[in-house]
Amino acid sequence: MSLVTTDLAATVGTITMNHGRKHNALSAALVDDLLAAFDVMERAKARALVLRAPKGVKVWSAGHDVKELPAGGRDPLGWNDPLRTVIRRIGDFPAPVIALVEGTVWGGACELALSCDLVIATPEVTFAITPAKLSVPYNVTGLLTFMSRMPLPVLKEMAFTGEPVDAARALSLGFVNHVQQAADIDAFVMKMAARIALNAPLSVTAMKRSIGILAAASPLPPIMFEQIQGERRKVWDSTDYREGMAAFLERREPVYKGE
Ligand code: YXS
């Protein structure tokens, strides 16, 4: 049985992440079903696409499936990681993707939501960027996603503390487009999606792709990329990395020693 449901109304598609038992943790299985759903919507030439969880969820997505992170000794967020794959798919999708967010959003799911073209949330939504809590070295394109959505001091606060930021603050900082009450958000999002779908799809796609290319056009000399990878390897090779994983699985607070 698929871990997502899909709906296509005229030229507006909806993909609903529906693995409630694991709070939509972005496992390989859930991401595989998401990718299949994106392909269906692209073949159907959807002109706007809504990415959501079931109505009224407590957790939109709990982020990367921690139980699928490598035990150590290699990059936990490499090119072929499911989280990286689905983030790229959102950027590659020809039509605008609108994140309809209810509930709490954790870790890599913050990047999933913010990599969407538009983010619309209820007032109860919170976003928590959690790599530091789990001793995970977030990756280059992931950090660039966040850096392009919010001021650096805000990203540093979220990344260093791991503490949630609510929808009102996210709206004031510009990484949420609109905040709508739960009773209104579905109609609000579908109205915006329908408006987008009435516009010229080739123009919308060209602008989405051009903006994406321009926003990602940050020339990084190879030596700087290798320097970043060196910093990240210190983390994924550390005993702290293994402690973060163990603490999550044992449902206890981690004790980090900086080694
Ligand atoms: O024990 P069972 O089998 O019932 O499964 C539990 C949880 O283990 C599971 N689950 C997850 N499994 C894998 N990866 C996850 N991220 C994850 N989150 C939850 O779902 C079942 C129900 O969870 P439970 O009992 O904790 O539910 P709750 O209602 O008490 O609490 C809901 C949450 C979301 C507050 C809680 O599950 C939680 O704090 N989850 C972890 C959130 C988090 O830290 N996510 C970051 C994942 S790492 C990631 O995204 C990147 C690698 S990074 O860190 O770099 O950003």
mmCIF file of C-alpha atoms and ligand atoms in Angstrom:
data_model
loop_
_atom_site.group_PDB
_atom_site.id
_atom_site.type_symbol
_atom_site.label_atom_id
_atom_site.label_comp_id
_atom_site.label_asym_id
_atom_site.label_seq_id
_atom_site.Cartn_x
_atom_site.Cartn_y
_atom_site.Cartn_z
ATOM 1 C CA MET A 1 0.000 0.000 0.000
ATOM 2 C CA SER A 2 1.364 3.443 -0.938
ATOM 3 C CA LEU A 3 2.506 5.751 1.825
ATOM 4 C CA VAL A 4 1.120 8.721 -0.101
ATOM 5 C CA THR A 5 -2.243 9.552 -1.628
ATOM 6 C CA THR A 6 -2.724 11.685 -4.718
ATOM 7 C CA ASP A 7 -5.547 13.702 -6.210
ATOM 8 C CA LEU A 8 -5.807 15.623 -9.462
ATOM 9 C CA ALA A 9 -8.570 18.222 -9.821
ATOM 10 C CA ALA A 10 -8.417 19.665 -13.332
ATOM 11 C CA THR A 11 -4.773 20.800 -13.500
ATOM 12 C CA VAL A 12 -4.124 21.080 -9.747
ATOM 13 C CA GLY A 13 -2.481 18.061 -8.138
ATOM 14 C CA THR A 14 -2.294 17.155 -4.473
ATOM 15 C CA ILE A 15 0.189 14.720 -2.915
ATOM 16 C CA THR A 16 -0.498 13.762 0.697
ATOM 17 C CA MET A 17 2.230 12.138 2.802
ATOM 18 C CA ASN A 18 0.350 9.474 4.711
ATOM 19 C CA HIS A 19 2.687 7.435 6.918
ATOM 20 C CA GLY A 20 1.149 8.532 10.194
ATOM 21 C CA ARG A 21 2.570 5.688 12.259
ATOM 22 C CA LYS A 22 6.061 7.145 11.737
ATOM 23 C CA HIS A 23 4.897 10.770 11.531
ATOM 24 C CA ASN A 24 5.816 10.888 7.850
ATOM 25 C CA ALA A 25 9.488 10.269 8.619
ATOM 26 C CA LEU A 26 11.208 10.614 5.226
ATOM 27 C CA SER A 27 12.171 6.962 4.842
ATOM 28 C CA ALA A 28 13.323 5.460 1.555
ATOM 29 C CA ALA A 29 9.879 3.857 1.248
ATOM 30 C CA LEU A 30 7.982 7.121 1.729
ATOM 31 C CA VAL A 31 10.335 8.993 -0.612
ATOM 32 C CA ASP A 32 9.961 6.276 -3.272
ATOM 33 C CA ASP A 33 6.190 6.741 -3.133
ATOM 34 C CA LEU A 34 6.584 10.523 -3.235
ATOM 35 C CA LEU A 35 8.802 10.293 -6.319
ATOM 36 C CA ALA A 36 6.286 8.013 -8.039
ATOM 37 C CA ALA A 37 3.522 10.495 -7.236
ATOM 38 C CA PHE A 38 5.569 13.400 -8.651
ATOM 39 C CA ASP A 39 6.033 11.394 -11.861
ATOM 40 C CA VAL A 40 2.270 10.779 -12.106
ATOM 41 C CA MET A 41 1.589 14.477 -11.654
ATOM 42 C CA GLU A 42 4.218 15.453 -14.235
ATOM 43 C CA ARG A 43 2.764 13.036 -16.794
ATOM 44 C CA ALA A 44 -0.675 14.514 -16.057
ATOM 45 C CA LYS A 45 0.785 17.970 -16.734
ATOM 46 C CA ALA A 46 -0.344 19.360 -13.376
ATOM 47 C CA ARG A 47 0.099 23.145 -13.448
ATOM 48 C CA ALA A 48 0.271 23.498 -9.664
ATOM 49 C CA LEU A 49 1.010 20.859 -7.049
ATOM 50 C CA VAL A 50 0.148 20.830 -3.326
ATOM 51 C CA LEU A 51 2.339 18.791 -0.953
ATOM 52 C CA ARG A 52 0.652 18.114 2.385
ATOM 53 C CA ALA A 53 -0.064 15.691 5.211
ATOM 54 C CA PRO A 54 -3.567 14.521 6.218
ATOM 55 C CA LYS A 55 -5.891 17.210 7.582
ATOM 56 C CA GLY A 56 -5.297 18.014 11.226
ATOM 57 C CA VAL A 57 -2.018 16.127 11.719
ATOM 58 C CA LYS A 58 0.070 16.783 14.819
ATOM 59 C CA VAL A 59 3.298 16.210 12.854
ATOM 60 C CA TRP A 60 3.654 17.257 9.174
ATOM 61 C CA SER A 61 6.871 15.257 8.931
ATOM 62 C CA ALA A 62 9.393 14.080 11.508
ATOM 63 C CA GLY A 63 12.248 14.571 9.054
ATOM 64 C CA HIS A 64 14.819 12.071 7.828
ATOM 65 C CA ASP A 65 14.183 8.519 9.011
ATOM 66 C CA VAL A 66 16.824 8.400 11.735
ATOM 67 C CA LYS A 67 16.776 4.607 11.661
ATOM 68 C CA GLU A 68 17.969 4.759 8.038
ATOM 69 C CA LEU A 69 20.913 7.063 8.684
ATOM 70 C CA PRO A 70 24.267 5.275 8.279
ATOM 71 C CA ALA A 71 25.904 4.054 11.505
ATOM 72 C CA GLY A 72 28.939 6.239 10.784
ATOM 73 C CA GLY A 73 31.984 6.355 8.546
ATOM 74 C CA ARG A 74 30.256 7.912 5.527
ATOM 75 C CA ASP A 75 28.342 11.010 4.535
ATOM 76 C CA PRO A 76 24.811 10.575 5.981
ATOM 77 C CA LEU A 77 23.330 13.022 3.459
ATOM 78 C CA GLY A 78 25.006 12.049 0.218
ATOM 79 C CA TRP A 79 23.722 12.650 -3.315
ATOM 80 C CA ASN A 80 21.585 9.483 -3.443
ATOM 81 C CA ASP A 81 20.116 9.849 0.047
ATOM 82 C CA PRO A 82 16.290 9.739 -0.170
ATOM 83 C CA LEU A 83 15.972 13.196 1.423
ATOM 84 C CA ARG A 84 18.357 14.734 -1.126
ATOM 85 C CA THR A 85 16.535 12.993 -3.973
ATOM 86 C CA VAL A 86 13.075 14.270 -3.067
ATOM 87 C CA ILE A 87 14.374 17.810 -2.424
ATOM 88 C CA ARG A 88 15.864 17.868 -5.941
ATOM 89 C CA ARG A 89 12.608 16.494 -7.388
ATOM 90 C CA ILE A 90 10.665 19.438 -5.994
ATOM 91 C CA GLY A 91 13.083 21.828 -7.683
ATOM 92 C CA ASP A 92 12.937 19.851 -10.953
ATOM 93 C CA PHE A 93 9.151 19.605 -11.002
ATOM 94 C CA PRO A 94 7.929 21.879 -13.839
ATOM 95 C CA ALA A 95 5.020 23.430 -11.934
ATOM 96 C CA PRO A 96 5.070 25.358 -8.651
ATOM 97 C CA VAL A 97 4.886 23.123 -5.569
ATOM 98 C CA ILE A 98 2.954 24.580 -2.635
ATOM 99 C CA ALA A 99 3.631 23.177 0.839
ATOM 100 C CA LEU A 100 0.405 23.114 2.857
ATOM 101 C CA VAL A 101 1.759 22.711 6.367
ATOM 102 C CA GLU A 102 -0.142 21.662 9.488
ATOM 103 C CA GLY A 103 1.588 20.251 12.560
ATOM 104 C CA THR A 104 5.238 20.260 13.518
ATOM 105 C CA VAL A 105 8.104 20.046 11.030
ATOM 106 C CA TRP A 106 11.467 18.510 11.971
ATOM 107 C CA GLY A 107 14.958 18.365 10.565
ATOM 108 C CA GLY A 108 15.159 17.494 6.889
ATOM 109 C CA ALA A 109 11.390 18.000 6.635
ATOM 110 C CA CYS A 110 12.033 21.709 7.219
ATOM 111 C CA GLU A 111 14.124 21.637 4.069
ATOM 112 C CA LEU A 112 11.427 19.624 2.293
ATOM 113 C CA ALA A 113 8.832 22.295 3.132
ATOM 114 C CA LEU A 114 11.122 25.234 2.417
ATOM 115 C CA SER A 115 12.332 23.765 -0.872
ATOM 116 C CA CYS A 116 8.725 24.043 -2.072
ATOM 117 C CA ASP A 117 8.019 27.165 -4.101
ATOM 118 C CA LEU A 118 5.417 28.474 -1.665
ATOM 119 C CA VAL A 119 4.829 27.604 2.003
ATOM 120 C CA ILE A 120 1.443 28.127 3.640
ATOM 121 C CA ALA A 121 1.050 27.131 7.280
ATOM 122 C CA THR A 122 -1.446 27.164 10.111
ATOM 123 C CA PRO A 123 -0.639 29.212 13.244
ATOM 124 C CA GLU A 124 0.176 26.057 15.224
ATOM 125 C CA VAL A 125 3.001 25.034 12.861
ATOM 126 C CA THR A 126 6.590 24.996 14.115
ATOM 127 C CA PHE A 127 9.848 24.370 12.236
ATOM 128 C CA ALA A 128 12.856 22.808 14.030
ATOM 129 C CA ILE A 129 16.232 22.453 12.278
ATOM 130 C CA THR A 130 17.732 19.559 14.244
ATOM 131 C CA PRO A 131 21.159 18.398 12.911
ATOM 132 C CA ALA A 132 22.962 19.739 15.980
ATOM 133 C CA LYS A 133 20.659 17.793 18.296
ATOM 134 C CA LEU A 134 21.517 14.555 16.500
ATOM 135 C CA SER A 135 25.166 15.352 15.738
ATOM 136 C CA VAL A 136 24.469 15.226 11.993
ATOM 137 C CA PRO A 137 26.542 17.392 9.599
ATOM 138 C CA TYR A 138 23.931 18.978 7.345
ATOM 139 C CA ASN A 139 25.028 19.027 3.700
ATOM 140 C CA VAL A 140 26.032 21.824 1.327
ATOM 141 C CA THR A 141 22.907 22.114 -0.832
ATOM 142 C CA GLY A 142 20.725 21.670 2.233
ATOM 143 C CA LEU A 143 22.371 24.602 3.986
ATOM 144 C CA LEU A 144 22.084 26.623 0.766
ATOM 145 C CA THR A 145 18.331 25.906 0.735
ATOM 146 C CA PHE A 146 18.005 27.355 4.209
ATOM 147 C CA MET A 147 20.391 30.256 3.473
ATOM 148 C CA SER A 148 18.256 31.280 0.494
ATOM 149 C CA ARG A 149 15.081 31.305 2.603
ATOM 150 C CA MET A 150 16.048 33.200 5.744
ATOM 151 C CA PRO A 151 18.574 35.678 7.140
ATOM 152 C CA LEU A 152 21.862 34.102 8.300
ATOM 153 C CA PRO A 153 21.410 35.065 11.978
ATOM 154 C CA VAL A 154 18.034 33.293 11.986
ATOM 155 C CA LEU A 155 19.448 30.181 10.333
ATOM 156 C CA LYS A 156 22.325 30.130 12.815
ATOM 157 C CA GLU A 157 19.919 30.437 15.751
ATOM 158 C CA MET A 158 17.720 27.609 14.414
ATOM 159 C CA ALA A 159 20.670 25.392 13.473
ATOM 160 C CA PHE A 160 22.699 25.946 16.652
ATOM 161 C CA THR A 161 19.804 25.687 19.131
ATOM 162 C CA GLY A 162 17.653 23.124 17.295
ATOM 163 C CA GLU A 163 14.689 24.892 18.868
ATOM 164 C CA PRO A 164 11.377 25.222 16.972
ATOM 165 C CA VAL A 165 10.309 28.506 15.362
ATOM 166 C CA ASP A 166 6.573 29.111 15.047
ATOM 167 C CA ALA A 167 4.599 30.062 11.963
ATOM 168 C CA ALA A 168 4.105 33.681 13.023
ATOM 169 C CA ARG A 169 7.863 34.240 13.292
ATOM 170 C CA ALA A 170 8.456 32.281 10.076
ATOM 171 C CA LEU A 171 5.955 34.584 8.329
ATOM 172 C CA SER A 172 7.652 37.684 9.689
ATOM 173 C CA LEU A 173 10.995 36.337 8.446
ATOM 174 C CA GLY A 174 9.604 35.536 5.017
ATOM 175 C CA PHE A 175 10.130 31.787 4.836
ATOM 176 C CA VAL A 176 6.396 31.208 5.111
ATOM 177 C CA ASN A 177 4.247 32.990 2.522
ATOM 178 C CA HIS A 178 0.946 32.968 4.427
ATOM 179 C CA VAL A 179 -0.468 31.789 7.751
ATOM 180 C CA GLN A 180 -4.082 30.594 7.610
ATOM 181 C CA GLN A 181 -6.335 29.072 10.250
ATOM 182 C CA ALA A 182 -6.797 25.318 9.916
ATOM 183 C CA ALA A 183 -10.446 25.831 8.908
ATOM 184 C CA ASP A 184 -9.406 28.107 6.035
ATOM 185 C CA ILE A 185 -6.054 26.798 4.808
ATOM 186 C CA ASP A 186 -7.301 24.141 2.383
ATOM 187 C CA ALA A 187 -9.556 26.556 0.490
ATOM 188 C CA PHE A 188 -6.861 29.270 0.581
ATOM 189 C CA VAL A 189 -4.211 26.946 -0.876
ATOM 190 C CA MET A 190 -6.510 25.458 -3.517
ATOM 191 C CA LYS A 191 -7.583 28.967 -4.601
ATOM 192 C CA MET A 192 -3.937 30.013 -4.989
ATOM 193 C CA ALA A 193 -3.111 26.791 -6.838
ATOM 194 C CA ALA A 194 -6.060 27.290 -9.176
ATOM 195 C CA ARG A 195 -4.908 30.862 -9.829
ATOM 196 C CA ILE A 196 -1.427 29.645 -10.759
ATOM 197 C CA ALA A 197 -2.935 26.915 -12.953
ATOM 198 C CA LEU A 198 -4.845 29.532 -14.982
ATOM 199 C CA ASN A 199 -1.610 31.303 -15.951
ATOM 200 C CA ALA A 200 0.619 30.342 -18.860
ATOM 201 C CA PRO A 201 2.346 27.090 -17.809
ATOM 202 C CA LEU A 202 5.398 27.543 -20.037
ATOM 203 C CA SER A 203 6.037 30.993 -18.577
ATOM 204 C CA VAL A 204 5.542 29.765 -15.002
ATOM 205 C CA THR A 205 7.880 26.800 -15.569
ATOM 206 C CA ALA A 206 10.524 28.961 -17.239
ATOM 207 C CA MET A 207 10.440 31.436 -14.345
ATOM 208 C CA LYS A 208 10.469 28.678 -11.690
ATOM 209 C CA ARG A 209 13.499 27.034 -13.329
ATOM 210 C CA SER A 210 15.295 30.337 -14.008
ATOM 211 C CA ILE A 211 14.826 31.508 -10.417
ATOM 212 C CA GLY A 212 16.042 28.122 -9.179
ATOM 213 C CA ILE A 213 19.181 28.260 -11.333
ATOM 214 C CA LEU A 214 19.937 31.877 -10.418
ATOM 215 C CA ALA A 215 19.349 31.231 -6.697
ATOM 216 C CA ALA A 216 21.692 28.222 -6.807
ATOM 217 C CA ALA A 217 24.345 30.077 -8.807
ATOM 218 C CA SER A 218 26.815 30.321 -5.959
ATOM 219 C CA PRO A 219 30.240 29.539 -7.491
ATOM 220 C CA LEU A 220 32.170 27.481 -4.983
ATOM 221 C CA PRO A 221 35.820 26.740 -5.807
ATOM 222 C CA PRO A 222 36.530 23.009 -5.422
ATOM 223 C CA ILE A 223 39.044 23.702 -2.672
ATOM 224 C CA MET A 224 36.278 25.340 -0.599
ATOM 225 C CA PHE A 225 33.927 22.433 -1.219
ATOM 226 C CA GLU A 226 36.639 20.050 -0.028
ATOM 227 C CA GLN A 227 37.186 22.216 3.060
ATOM 228 C CA ILE A 228 33.464 21.961 3.890
ATOM 229 C CA GLN A 229 33.542 18.197 3.355
ATOM 230 C CA GLY A 230 36.512 18.008 5.700
ATOM 231 C CA GLU A 231 34.526 19.803 8.399
ATOM 232 C CA ARG A 232 31.528 17.525 7.807
ATOM 233 C CA ARG A 233 33.634 14.344 7.876
ATOM 234 C CA LYS A 234 34.892 15.235 11.365
ATOM 235 C CA VAL A 235 31.224 14.979 12.445
ATOM 236 C CA TRP A 236 30.137 11.817 10.700
ATOM 237 C CA ASP A 237 33.361 10.066 11.824
ATOM 238 C CA SER A 238 32.889 11.176 15.452
ATOM 239 C CA THR A 239 31.730 9.206 18.456
ATOM 240 C CA ASP A 240 29.245 12.052 18.967
ATOM 241 C CA TYR A 241 27.570 11.064 15.677
ATOM 242 C CA ARG A 242 27.090 7.527 16.955
ATOM 243 C CA GLU A 243 25.954 8.891 20.344
ATOM 244 C CA GLY A 244 23.294 11.058 18.657
ATOM 245 C CA MET A 245 21.898 8.035 16.835
ATOM 246 C CA ALA A 246 22.012 5.811 19.924
ATOM 247 C CA ALA A 247 20.302 8.422 22.100
ATOM 248 C CA PHE A 248 17.464 8.797 19.581
ATOM 249 C CA LEU A 249 16.921 5.065 19.344
ATOM 250 C CA GLU A 250 17.167 4.620 23.142
ATOM 251 C CA ARG A 251 14.825 7.592 23.656
ATOM 252 C CA ARG A 252 17.262 9.415 25.961
ATOM 253 C CA GLU A 253 19.091 12.741 25.917
ATOM 254 C CA PRO A 254 22.498 12.499 24.171
ATOM 255 C CA VAL A 255 25.734 13.294 26.021
ATOM 256 C CA TYR A 256 28.160 14.920 23.575
ATOM 257 C CA LYS A 257 31.903 15.033 24.280
ATOM 258 C CA GLY A 258 33.080 16.865 21.176
ATOM 259 C CA GLU A 259 34.983 13.865 19.871
HETATM 260 O O1 YXS B 1 9.011 3.590 18.373
HETATM 261 P P1 YXS B 1 8.054 3.417 17.201
HETATM 262 O O2 YXS B 1 8.388 2.261 16.284
HETATM 263 O O3 YXS B 1 6.598 3.497 17.593
HETATM 264 O O4 YXS B 1 8.311 4.721 16.257
HETATM 265 C C1 YXS B 1 8.084 5.996 16.811
HETATM 266 C C2 YXS B 1 9.292 6.839 16.439
HETATM 267 O O5 YXS B 1 10.526 6.130 16.550
HETATM 268 C C3 YXS B 1 8.997 7.117 14.979
HETATM 269 N N1 YXS B 1 9.706 8.303 14.525
HETATM 270 C C4 YXS B 1 10.764 8.268 13.710
HETATM 271 N N2 YXS B 1 11.413 7.229 13.150
HETATM 272 C C5 YXS B 1 12.481 7.538 12.375
HETATM 273 N N3 YXS B 1 12.914 8.802 12.142
HETATM 274 C C6 YXS B 1 12.271 9.855 12.688
HETATM 275 N N4 YXS B 1 12.699 11.096 12.401
HETATM 276 C C7 YXS B 1 11.158 9.609 13.522
HETATM 277 N N5 YXS B 1 10.319 10.395 14.256
HETATM 278 C C8 YXS B 1 9.441 9.579 14.838
HETATM 279 O O6 YXS B 1 7.589 7.323 14.908
HETATM 280 C C9 YXS B 1 6.955 6.616 15.998
HETATM 281 C C10 YXS B 1 6.128 7.599 16.808
HETATM 282 O O7 YXS B 1 7.075 8.533 17.323
HETATM 283 P P2 YXS B 1 6.910 9.097 18.814
HETATM 284 O O8 YXS B 1 6.448 8.009 19.721
HETATM 285 O O9 YXS B 1 8.169 9.811 19.158
HETATM 286 O O10 YXS B 1 5.713 10.181 18.605
HETATM 287 P P3 YXS B 1 5.418 11.457 19.510
HETATM 288 O O11 YXS B 1 4.082 11.929 19.075
HETATM 289 O O12 YXS B 1 5.677 11.150 20.949
HETATM 290 O O13 YXS B 1 6.515 12.534 19.084
HETATM 291 C C11 YXS B 1 6.495 13.043 17.754
HETATM 292 C C12 YXS B 1 7.847 13.726 17.479
HETATM 293 C C13 YXS B 1 7.925 14.105 15.987
HETATM 294 C C14 YXS B 1 7.979 14.968 18.376
HETATM 295 C C15 YXS B 1 8.960 12.722 17.819
HETATM 296 O O14 YXS B 1 8.712 11.524 17.100
HETATM 297 C C16 YXS B 1 10.305 13.229 17.428
HETATM 298 O O15 YXS B 1 10.889 14.099 18.102
HETATM 299 N N6 YXS B 1 10.826 12.701 16.291
HETATM 300 C C17 YXS B 1 12.160 13.065 15.808
HETATM 301 C C18 YXS B 1 12.132 14.467 15.183
HETATM 302 C C19 YXS B 1 13.539 14.789 14.694
HETATM 303 O O16 YXS B 1 14.449 15.072 15.466
HETATM 304 N N7 YXS B 1 13.746 14.691 13.367
HETATM 305 C C20 YXS B 1 15.049 14.894 12.741
HETATM 306 C C21 YXS B 1 15.446 13.582 12.050
HETATM 307 S S1 YXS B 1 17.091 13.662 11.448
HETATM 308 C C22 YXS B 1 16.973 14.680 10.092
HETATM 309 O O17 YXS B 1 15.900 15.070 9.655
HETATM 310 C C23 YXS B 1 18.229 15.112 9.434
HETATM 311 C C24 YXS B 1 19.217 14.019 9.270
HETATM 312 S S2 YXS B 1 18.939 16.418 10.333
HETATM 313 O O18 YXS B 1 18.944 15.987 11.736
HETATM 314 O O19 YXS B 1 20.257 16.604 9.838
HETATM 315 O O20 YXS B 1 18.086 17.528 10.155
#
